[in-house]
Structure formats: structure tokens, C-alpha cells
Amino acid sequence: LGCHVTSISQVAGTLKVSWTAGDRSCDVTAKRVVLALPPVLAASLAFDPPMPTEQLQQMKKTATWCGDWCKVIAVFRSPFWRKLGIPALMHSRAAPISVWWEGAAGEAEEEE
């Protein structure tokens, strides 16, 4: 965490992932790389060999769901909102948090 991947290169049958973290930089090699980020952000990486132009253009045009949202995860000792009758999913145009949803603990919360 806290690393910024800058490029992915194919080198002698492996993949080299280059990244920076502050003033440090590093390379790691792997057989496979999984990119777990929106296509529009993946398009900003340098690929060698280069990504096909059509694929790169499509990645840049792909909308990112909730891309402009501020995302926060909060952990509470108890689900106090339930006692107050606040629903697990809420939308508001006036509140400081416009969307709120609960990510409960599955079976511990008697969910299926």
C-alpha cells in the first residue's frame, strides 16, 4: 500500500512491474499481473509492449462508477443506527454524506 505503479513490461517471459513510493522506486517480476483498478486509471500506466491503440482508447473512455465520490469505511462497536431506525441504505441530497450503506457481518447479523 502507498505504492504507485508506473509501468508493466514484458521481459524475458515474465512481467516486470515498476512502482514508486515516495522517493523509493522498485521493480518486481511475476508470471501474471492482475490490475484491480478502473480501466481509465490502468490506461495511465506505461505498457511495454504498448497496449493496442483501440484498447487503450476504450479504456480511457470507460466510465468509473462512483469515481468522483469520497469513499470512507467506518467500523463501529455496535449498529447504533438500527436502534434509531436509520436504514442500511440511504440517499440524501442535503446531508454531508449523500450515500450511506451498511456492510454488515453476514451470518453474525443473521443475513444470508
Short mmCIF file of N, CA and C in Angstrom, two decimals:
data_model
loop_
_atom_site.label_atom_id
_atom_site.label_comp_id
_atom_site.label_asym_id
_atom_site.label_seq_id
_atom_site.Cartn_x
_atom_site.Cartn_y
_atom_site.Cartn_z
N LEU A 1 0.83 -1.18 0.00
CA LEU A 1 0.00 0.00 0.00
C LEU A 1 0.87 1.24 0.00
N GLY A 2 0.35 2.31 -0.55
CA GLY A 2 1.13 3.54 -0.63
C GLY A 2 2.08 3.55 -1.81
N CYS A 3 1.98 2.54 -2.67
CA CYS A 3 2.85 2.46 -3.85
C CYS A 3 2.07 2.90 -5.08
N HIS A 4 2.78 3.47 -6.02
CA HIS A 4 2.17 3.94 -7.26
C HIS A 4 2.82 3.17 -8.41
N VAL A 5 2.06 2.27 -9.03
CA VAL A 5 2.58 1.51 -10.16
C VAL A 5 2.70 2.45 -11.35
N THR A 6 3.86 2.41 -12.01
CA THR A 6 4.10 3.31 -13.14
C THR A 6 4.13 2.59 -14.47
N SER A 7 4.59 1.33 -14.47
CA SER A 7 4.67 0.62 -15.74
C SER A 7 4.64 -0.89 -15.54
N ILE A 8 4.25 -1.57 -16.62
CA ILE A 8 4.27 -3.03 -16.67
C ILE A 8 4.93 -3.40 -17.99
N SER A 9 6.01 -4.16 -17.88
CA SER A 9 6.79 -4.53 -19.07
C SER A 9 6.94 -6.04 -19.15
N GLN A 10 6.97 -6.54 -20.39
CA GLN A 10 7.22 -7.96 -20.60
C GLN A 10 8.72 -8.11 -20.83
N VAL A 11 9.37 -8.90 -19.97
CA VAL A 11 10.81 -9.07 -20.04
C VAL A 11 11.14 -10.56 -19.91
N ALA A 12 11.72 -11.10 -20.96
CA ALA A 12 12.18 -12.50 -20.95
C ALA A 12 11.16 -13.47 -20.39
N GLY A 13 9.93 -13.40 -20.86
CA GLY A 13 8.89 -14.34 -20.45
C GLY A 13 8.25 -14.05 -19.11
N THR A 14 8.62 -12.96 -18.46
CA THR A 14 7.98 -12.56 -17.21
C THR A 14 7.45 -11.14 -17.36
N LEU A 15 6.74 -10.70 -16.37
CA LEU A 15 6.24 -9.33 -16.35
C LEU A 15 6.97 -8.56 -15.27
N LYS A 16 7.44 -7.39 -15.60
CA LYS A 16 8.12 -6.52 -14.64
C LYS A 16 7.18 -5.38 -14.30
N VAL A 17 6.86 -5.24 -13.03
CA VAL A 17 6.00 -4.16 -12.56
C VAL A 17 6.91 -3.15 -11.84
N SER A 18 6.89 -1.92 -12.33
CA SER A 18 7.70 -0.86 -11.71
C SER A 18 6.79 0.04 -10.91
N TRP A 19 7.24 0.42 -9.71
CA TRP A 19 6.42 1.25 -8.83
C TRP A 19 7.29 2.21 -8.06
N THR A 20 6.64 3.24 -7.53
CA THR A 20 7.30 4.22 -6.67
C THR A 20 6.51 4.35 -5.38
N ALA A 21 7.20 4.72 -4.33
CA ALA A 21 6.57 5.01 -3.04
C ALA A 21 7.40 6.13 -2.42
N GLY A 22 6.89 7.34 -2.52
CA GLY A 22 7.66 8.49 -2.05
C GLY A 22 8.89 8.65 -2.92
N ASP A 23 10.07 8.65 -2.31
CA ASP A 23 11.30 8.80 -3.09
C ASP A 23 11.93 7.45 -3.44
N ARG A 24 11.25 6.34 -3.09
CA ARG A 24 11.74 5.00 -3.42
C ARG A 24 11.12 4.51 -4.72
N SER A 25 11.86 3.69 -5.45
CA SER A 25 11.29 3.02 -6.61
C SER A 25 11.77 1.58 -6.60
N CYS A 26 11.00 0.72 -7.23
CA CYS A 26 11.32 -0.70 -7.18
C CYS A 26 10.70 -1.39 -8.39
N ASP A 27 11.25 -2.54 -8.73
CA ASP A 27 10.69 -3.40 -9.76
C ASP A 27 10.47 -4.77 -9.14
N VAL A 28 9.37 -5.40 -9.48
CA VAL A 28 9.11 -6.78 -9.10
C VAL A 28 8.75 -7.54 -10.36
N THR A 29 9.00 -8.83 -10.38
CA THR A 29 8.65 -9.64 -11.54
C THR A 29 7.62 -10.69 -11.14
N ALA A 30 6.81 -11.06 -12.11
CA ALA A 30 5.75 -12.04 -11.86
C ALA A 30 5.41 -12.75 -13.16
N LYS A 31 4.77 -13.91 -13.04
CA LYS A 31 4.27 -14.62 -14.22
C LYS A 31 3.01 -13.96 -14.74
N ARG A 32 2.19 -13.46 -13.81
CA ARG A 32 0.92 -12.82 -14.17
C ARG A 32 0.73 -11.59 -13.31
N VAL A 33 -0.04 -10.63 -13.83
CA VAL A 33 -0.37 -9.42 -13.09
C VAL A 33 -1.87 -9.21 -13.18
N VAL A 34 -2.50 -8.95 -12.06
CA VAL A 34 -3.92 -8.63 -12.03
C VAL A 34 -4.05 -7.15 -11.71
N LEU A 35 -4.70 -6.39 -12.59
CA LEU A 35 -4.94 -4.98 -12.34
C LEU A 35 -6.31 -4.83 -11.71
N ALA A 36 -6.35 -4.39 -10.48
CA ALA A 36 -7.62 -4.21 -9.77
C ALA A 36 -7.88 -2.72 -9.62
N LEU A 37 -8.04 -2.06 -10.75
CA LEU A 37 -8.33 -0.63 -10.75
C LEU A 37 -9.16 -0.32 -11.98
N PRO A 38 -9.85 0.79 -11.99
CA PRO A 38 -10.70 1.12 -13.12
C PRO A 38 -9.89 1.22 -14.42
N PRO A 39 -10.47 0.82 -15.55
CA PRO A 39 -9.76 0.87 -16.82
C PRO A 39 -9.16 2.24 -17.15
N VAL A 40 -9.88 3.31 -16.80
CA VAL A 40 -9.38 4.65 -17.12
C VAL A 40 -8.07 4.92 -16.37
N LEU A 41 -7.90 4.38 -15.17
CA LEU A 41 -6.64 4.54 -14.43
C LEU A 41 -5.57 3.60 -14.97
N ALA A 42 -5.95 2.38 -15.33
CA ALA A 42 -4.99 1.44 -15.91
C ALA A 42 -4.42 1.99 -17.21
N ALA A 43 -5.20 2.77 -17.94
CA ALA A 43 -4.74 3.35 -19.20
C ALA A 43 -3.61 4.35 -18.98
N SER A 44 -3.44 4.84 -17.77
CA SER A 44 -2.37 5.81 -17.50
C SER A 44 -1.02 5.14 -17.25
N LEU A 45 -1.00 3.81 -17.12
CA LEU A 45 0.25 3.09 -16.93
C LEU A 45 1.00 2.97 -18.26
N ALA A 46 2.30 2.86 -18.18
CA ALA A 46 3.11 2.60 -19.37
C ALA A 46 3.20 1.09 -19.56
N PHE A 47 2.85 0.60 -20.73
CA PHE A 47 2.93 -0.83 -21.03
C PHE A 47 3.99 -1.06 -22.09
N ASP A 48 4.78 -2.13 -21.92
CA ASP A 48 5.78 -2.49 -22.91
C ASP A 48 5.74 -4.00 -23.09
N PRO A 49 5.31 -4.53 -24.22
CA PRO A 49 4.96 -3.77 -25.42
C PRO A 49 3.71 -2.92 -25.20
N PRO A 50 3.56 -1.88 -26.01
CA PRO A 50 2.43 -0.95 -25.82
C PRO A 50 1.08 -1.64 -25.97
N MET A 51 0.11 -1.12 -25.23
CA MET A 51 -1.27 -1.60 -25.32
C MET A 51 -1.79 -1.25 -26.73
N PRO A 52 -2.58 -2.13 -27.37
CA PRO A 52 -3.15 -1.78 -28.68
C PRO A 52 -3.93 -0.46 -28.59
N THR A 53 -3.78 0.40 -29.55
CA THR A 53 -4.37 1.74 -29.54
C THR A 53 -5.87 1.71 -29.29
N GLU A 54 -6.59 0.81 -29.99
CA GLU A 54 -8.05 0.75 -29.81
C GLU A 54 -8.43 0.36 -28.39
N GLN A 55 -7.69 -0.57 -27.81
CA GLN A 55 -7.98 -1.00 -26.44
C GLN A 55 -7.70 0.14 -25.47
N LEU A 56 -6.59 0.84 -25.66
CA LEU A 56 -6.23 1.96 -24.80
C LEU A 56 -7.28 3.08 -24.88
N GLN A 57 -7.75 3.37 -26.08
CA GLN A 57 -8.79 4.40 -26.24
C GLN A 57 -10.08 3.99 -25.53
N GLN A 58 -10.45 2.72 -25.65
CA GLN A 58 -11.67 2.24 -24.98
C GLN A 58 -11.52 2.32 -23.46
N MET A 59 -10.35 1.97 -22.96
CA MET A 59 -10.10 2.05 -21.52
C MET A 59 -10.24 3.48 -21.03
N LYS A 60 -9.73 4.44 -21.80
CA LYS A 60 -9.80 5.85 -21.42
C LYS A 60 -11.23 6.38 -21.43
N LYS A 61 -12.10 5.77 -22.26
CA LYS A 61 -13.49 6.22 -22.36
C LYS A 61 -14.42 5.51 -21.37
N THR A 62 -13.93 4.48 -20.68
CA THR A 62 -14.76 3.69 -19.77
C THR A 62 -15.07 4.51 -18.51
N ALA A 63 -16.35 4.70 -18.25
CA ALA A 63 -16.76 5.45 -17.07
C ALA A 63 -16.41 4.66 -15.81
N THR A 64 -16.07 5.37 -14.77
CA THR A 64 -15.75 4.75 -13.48
C THR A 64 -16.92 4.98 -12.54
N TRP A 65 -17.57 3.91 -12.11
CA TRP A 65 -18.71 4.02 -11.20
C TRP A 65 -18.24 4.63 -9.90
N CYS A 66 -18.89 5.67 -9.48
CA CYS A 66 -18.59 6.36 -8.23
C CYS A 66 -17.18 6.95 -8.22
N GLY A 67 -16.61 7.19 -9.38
CA GLY A 67 -15.24 7.65 -9.46
C GLY A 67 -14.98 8.98 -8.78
N ASP A 68 -15.99 9.83 -8.72
CA ASP A 68 -15.79 11.15 -8.10
C ASP A 68 -16.26 11.19 -6.65
N TRP A 69 -16.61 10.06 -6.10
CA TRP A 69 -17.06 10.02 -4.72
C TRP A 69 -15.88 9.94 -3.77
N CYS A 70 -16.11 10.43 -2.59
CA CYS A 70 -15.17 10.22 -1.49
C CYS A 70 -15.63 8.95 -0.80
N LYS A 71 -14.79 7.97 -0.72
CA LYS A 71 -15.18 6.68 -0.13
C LYS A 71 -14.54 6.53 1.24
N VAL A 72 -15.34 6.15 2.21
CA VAL A 72 -14.87 6.00 3.59
C VAL A 72 -15.45 4.71 4.15
N ILE A 73 -14.64 3.99 4.90
CA ILE A 73 -15.13 2.82 5.63
C ILE A 73 -15.01 3.14 7.11
N ALA A 74 -16.09 2.98 7.82
CA ALA A 74 -16.10 3.23 9.26
C ALA A 74 -16.54 1.96 9.98
N VAL A 75 -15.89 1.65 11.07
CA VAL A 75 -16.22 0.48 11.87
C VAL A 75 -16.71 0.97 13.23
N PHE A 76 -17.89 0.50 13.64
CA PHE A 76 -18.49 0.91 14.90
C PHE A 76 -18.61 -0.30 15.82
N ARG A 77 -18.61 -0.05 17.12
CA ARG A 77 -18.74 -1.14 18.11
C ARG A 77 -20.11 -1.80 18.03
N SER A 78 -21.13 -1.02 17.70
CA SER A 78 -22.48 -1.58 17.59
C SER A 78 -23.23 -0.84 16.48
N PRO A 79 -24.24 -1.47 15.91
CA PRO A 79 -25.01 -0.84 14.84
C PRO A 79 -26.07 0.12 15.41
N PHE A 80 -25.62 1.24 15.97
CA PHE A 80 -26.50 2.19 16.65
C PHE A 80 -27.60 2.73 15.74
N TRP A 81 -27.35 2.82 14.45
CA TRP A 81 -28.32 3.37 13.51
C TRP A 81 -29.58 2.52 13.42
N ARG A 82 -29.46 1.22 13.68
CA ARG A 82 -30.65 0.37 13.63
C ARG A 82 -31.62 0.75 14.73
N LYS A 83 -31.11 1.00 15.96
CA LYS A 83 -31.98 1.40 17.07
C LYS A 83 -32.64 2.75 16.80
N LEU A 84 -31.99 3.59 16.00
CA LEU A 84 -32.54 4.91 15.65
C LEU A 84 -33.46 4.85 14.44
N GLY A 85 -33.60 3.65 13.86
CA GLY A 85 -34.47 3.49 12.70
C GLY A 85 -33.87 3.98 11.40
N ILE A 86 -32.56 4.17 11.37
CA ILE A 86 -31.89 4.61 10.14
C ILE A 86 -31.67 3.38 9.27
N PRO A 87 -32.11 3.43 8.01
CA PRO A 87 -31.99 2.26 7.14
C PRO A 87 -30.53 1.95 6.78
N ALA A 88 -30.32 0.72 6.33
CA ALA A 88 -28.98 0.27 5.95
C ALA A 88 -28.51 0.92 4.65
N LEU A 89 -29.43 1.42 3.84
CA LEU A 89 -29.10 2.13 2.61
C LEU A 89 -29.86 3.44 2.60
N MET A 90 -29.14 4.52 2.38
CA MET A 90 -29.75 5.84 2.48
C MET A 90 -29.16 6.76 1.43
N HIS A 91 -30.00 7.60 0.82
CA HIS A 91 -29.57 8.62 -0.14
C HIS A 91 -30.09 9.97 0.36
N SER A 92 -29.28 11.00 0.23
CA SER A 92 -29.71 12.33 0.62
C SER A 92 -28.97 13.36 -0.22
N ARG A 93 -29.67 14.38 -0.70
CA ARG A 93 -29.02 15.47 -1.42
C ARG A 93 -28.59 16.58 -0.47
N ALA A 94 -29.10 16.57 0.76
CA ALA A 94 -28.84 17.65 1.70
C ALA A 94 -27.79 17.30 2.75
N ALA A 95 -27.59 16.04 3.01
CA ALA A 95 -26.67 15.62 4.08
C ALA A 95 -25.22 15.72 3.62
N PRO A 96 -24.30 15.84 4.57
CA PRO A 96 -22.89 15.88 4.18
C PRO A 96 -22.41 14.57 3.54
N ILE A 97 -23.05 13.46 3.88
CA ILE A 97 -22.77 12.17 3.23
C ILE A 97 -24.00 11.85 2.40
N SER A 98 -23.84 11.86 1.07
CA SER A 98 -25.01 11.72 0.20
C SER A 98 -25.47 10.27 0.04
N VAL A 99 -24.57 9.31 0.20
CA VAL A 99 -24.95 7.90 0.11
C VAL A 99 -24.29 7.16 1.27
N TRP A 100 -25.08 6.32 1.93
CA TRP A 100 -24.58 5.53 3.06
C TRP A 100 -25.14 4.13 2.90
N TRP A 101 -24.31 3.13 3.01
CA TRP A 101 -24.84 1.78 3.07
C TRP A 101 -24.04 0.97 4.06
N GLU A 102 -24.73 0.00 4.61
CA GLU A 102 -24.17 -0.82 5.67
C GLU A 102 -23.57 -2.08 5.06
N GLY A 103 -22.37 -2.39 5.46
CA GLY A 103 -21.74 -3.65 5.08
C GLY A 103 -21.66 -4.51 6.32
N ALA A 104 -22.74 -5.22 6.64
CA ALA A 104 -22.81 -5.99 7.89
C ALA A 104 -21.96 -7.26 7.79
N ALA A 105 -21.93 -7.99 8.87
CA ALA A 105 -21.05 -9.14 9.00
C ALA A 105 -21.73 -10.46 8.65
N GLY A 106 -22.57 -10.48 7.66
CA GLY A 106 -23.16 -11.73 7.17
C GLY A 106 -23.91 -12.51 8.22
N GLU A 107 -23.46 -13.75 8.47
CA GLU A 107 -24.13 -14.64 9.41
C GLU A 107 -24.24 -14.05 10.82
N ALA A 108 -23.22 -13.28 11.23
CA ALA A 108 -23.26 -12.67 12.56
C ALA A 108 -24.42 -11.70 12.68
N GLU A 109 -24.89 -11.19 11.57
CA GLU A 109 -26.02 -10.26 11.56
C GLU A 109 -27.29 -10.93 11.05
N GLU A 110 -27.28 -12.27 11.02
CA GLU A 110 -28.41 -13.08 10.56
C GLU A 110 -28.80 -12.74 9.14
N GLU A 111 -27.78 -12.50 8.30
CA GLU A 111 -28.00 -12.26 6.88
C GLU A 111 -27.64 -13.52 6.11
N GLU A 112 -28.17 -13.64 4.93
CA GLU A 112 -27.87 -14.79 4.08
C GLU A 112 -27.14 -14.34 2.86
#
